[in-house]
Amino acid sequence: MQQKTKKKWTGDAVLIFFLKNRAFLLVILFFILLMLSTDTFLTGSNLMSLARQIAANGIIGVGYTFLLASDSVDLSAGYMMCMIGIISGLLSQTSLPFVAILLICIVIAMFCSSMNAVIENRFNLPPFLVTLAMQQVFRGVLMLLSNGSPISNLNEGIIFMGQGYIGPIPFSVLLMVVFIVAGHILFSRTQFGRNVIAVGGNPDAARVSGIHVERTRVYVSALLGFTIAIMALVSCGRVASAQTTLGGDTVMDIIAAVVIGGTPMGGGSGTVGGTLFGCLVIGLISNGLNLLKVSSYWQMVSKGVIILVAVVLDVYSERIYERMRNKE
Amino acid sequence: MKILEVKGVSKNFYQTHALTDVSFHLEKGEVLALAGENGAGKSTMMNILLGSFPPSKGEMVLNGEPYEPKSPHDALQKGISMIHQELCLVPSMSVADNVWIGRCGQFSRGGIYMPSLCEKRTQQLFDDYEIELDPKEKVKDLSTAQMQMVEIARAISYGSRIVIMDEPTSALSDKEVKVLYKIIRKLTEEGVSVLFISHKLEEVFDLADRVTIFRDGHMVEEREVGGLTMEELINGIAGRKVENLYPKVMTALGKVLLEVKHLSLKGVFEDISFQVRAGEVLGFAGLVGAGRTEIMQSIYGIMPADEGEIYVDGKKVENRSPREGLNHKIAMVTEDRLRQGVIKKMNVQMNMTLAYFYKICKSGFISRKREEADTEAMIKELRVKTAGSRAPIWSLSGGNQQKVMIGRALMTGPSILIMDEPTRGVDVGAKSEIYGYCNELARQGMAILLISSDLPEVMGMSDRVLVIRQGRIVAEHDRREAEAEEIMAEMFGLPGREKKEEK
């Protein structure tokens, strides 16, 4: 039997291999292209700024991978992140110590995020609708809190999260690595991770197998909230001010990164490591197009196209699986 | 005059033969009833007639011309319409709009849709057939029975030559059933032919001119209803005797492992009481929708009952979720493998350990060595044919996927095993293997609850058989005294039969 499986290196199997590792292959492709077309790309300072750019996305990407794997989606994540940023900015104006600010932000984010799942469960609503509405709520709240203007004078701890170094490595990058590794272990080795995949793959089957589907969904959302809080502080710290306008773009970038990374919309499987490469792809597009002095409007267009291609590839690989199954 | 002729039609789904060499015909203006158990092939035949899928073999002739419908819409164009069992109405639209759905163009004047014309035409139709409904009313405000009447009105509004009715009375009250009877008589007077499927055998006698009996995908008998007795009809449906296909091994029974007392769930089942002993296989016979599955689901914890008590090994338990059921050593192989069983994106191992992996977690981490070893052992024990424990679940045949589902239940280490239709959609080889596990598990002292729509199977494999009809236990049979015809009569609920029993 073992022999038989090894022999099956047909054209379809090769295609599947490429589709499965598409994020990694895209990263290599972009790397080579940018190396050849610019001389500023492969400099230490550019690579370092690239790493810091993707650090924030990498952190929330971990939470979002769990969310997509459980067959859910959250459109409100971006504005919630902004709202948490503004809250951290307001708290910075008080005499509260950094640890207190951090904890308050985490608690608020986890609460708001799990409320999404609680509402979805309670009223049996699709996540898309609930989070679409909540996005508007968060947006309003953040405008109310900030009066529409960014807040500077952030707590030093927040600045350190975004700009600090430990040895030669930016703290935010270190944080991202920790999240990716911990997220990978949580996803692939633990009971919680297995529950998430089962809930995303077939909630009915998961339920009759004794898995608490609703509870799992709330936990996943809470986890996303946790990563949102950390990401909010990192990205506010990076620019040393709490912004009010970044919300919408962030969600698109994250969803794109996770899907390109290999976690399908529709759930049932996922890869935290893939999400890292997905974030790299998104980061490389922005970075590369900046270096090539392409207008930011074209960057939007190209990102949109890349997301579309990623989703199409996802459906395509399902079809190839189908074809392989029919051949058996 | 023959309006429709079906000649030697067969239909295979992969390895399964849903229909084999079926031939029958339909006269102009007659009512032909199709009778048979669940899964006998009636629905497959209807779907072929409607063009939902083509036959694998054979041909059909409509009005002297070859008939090869490409879709239900195509069938409609050629004069065959159907009243569906499931309601396909748009709740927010009016009765009239629903009746003429997709054909509103004929009520347009200069490109503008005139609801009043549509309503007038609908009223005419209702008057003709004595249907008491207001064409202007919104469908969402109607009762289920009234919705079914809208569905019926739509089917006849096409002016089709053949109307297919799949259990049209299941949602109707007595009053509407009478209206339907009138409609059918009027249709036949007009020369329309009616193909009629029903599990209520009295209706066959009341309405049909002839009856065609299906069994295991074969057309076994065609009879005039005049001169046919209920006895003969039931014998025809039940057919074959219990054969040696079911190698039941008798084991000594132990103590009572599961006792259920007066279990009720409003509107679903009522006053269910029974006991199962260690080593016993308790069979549940009944029609689909009789409440068998729901009773099992409430014992296991998927759908908790309102009233009644469950005792496991003498101790009272309450199962409000499947996890609680599992904790009380109850496991369930669910009926619908695709919907409630297999997780397509997971591999064999993850599918098999789904209900049990939480037990081998140490502070949240899955013990991978144990998971792997236990899966390998179960694959060997159940003789699952797979390329390995990491092979994708879809690469397995239906029978082997079902073995994985049984493995999933067994890995939780149950003392009570519920199997809901364990052999549905499974090839003969895997079937006999599943019967083999059933015997072996009973020998090891497990209590098994077996639900099956396949009557010979449930009779062949069980020590005792309970018959469920409309949410109640209507009869209990010991292995030795059970007779297929008798159980069949109880399943369908024939009054004459039951009276005999009382005497």
XYZ file of C-alpha atoms in Angstrom, chain A residues 1-2 5 185 189-192 194-195 197-198 201-202 204-212 264 266-269 318 321 324-325 328, chain B residues 300 302 321-323 326 334 338-346 350 353-355 357-358 361 364-366 368 371 386-387 394-395 408:
66
model
C 0.000 0.000 0.000
C 2.798 2.390 0.916
C 0.936 5.884 -2.802
C 1.423 24.376 18.044
C -1.146 19.683 18.368
C -3.907 20.537 20.782
C -7.474 19.572 21.491
C -8.573 23.154 20.836
C -8.608 19.908 16.458
C -11.988 21.185 17.650
C -10.866 22.170 12.331
C -13.778 19.845 13.064
C -15.123 21.054 8.423
C -18.567 19.852 9.425
C -22.991 18.739 12.555
C -20.471 15.918 12.648
C -18.457 17.778 15.275
C -21.546 18.273 17.414
C -22.631 14.642 17.390
C -19.055 13.658 18.186
C -19.282 15.530 21.463
C -17.552 18.769 20.491
C -19.127 21.957 21.839
C -9.432 28.082 2.720
C -15.058 27.734 4.183
C -12.899 26.230 6.873
C -11.988 22.680 7.739
C -8.266 23.093 7.401
C -10.744 21.611 -4.742
C -8.990 16.935 -5.614
C -8.298 12.768 -8.400
C -11.062 11.217 -6.333
C -9.724 6.239 -8.019
C -27.458 10.101 23.108
C -28.213 15.472 20.529
C -25.268 17.010 24.884
C -23.461 14.261 22.975
C -20.474 14.749 25.273
C -20.286 9.745 25.616
C -25.348 8.577 13.006
C -22.295 12.776 4.710
C -24.107 15.334 6.806
C -23.442 14.257 10.353
C -20.531 11.891 9.959
C -17.563 12.297 7.698
C -15.480 15.467 7.753
C -14.307 15.555 4.172
C -11.218 17.682 4.649
C -9.838 15.497 7.428
C -8.608 12.545 12.377
C -10.524 9.835 16.553
C -12.946 12.771 16.375
C -15.227 11.669 19.194
C -9.315 12.451 21.068
C -10.280 14.637 23.997
C -5.228 14.951 25.770
C -4.844 20.271 26.101
C -2.164 18.578 23.987
C -3.108 15.554 21.927
C 0.139 11.878 18.998
C -3.655 8.650 18.609
C -7.156 2.395 3.238
C -3.751 3.439 1.965
C -12.629 10.652 0.450
C -10.228 8.144 -1.040
C -15.108 6.583 15.709
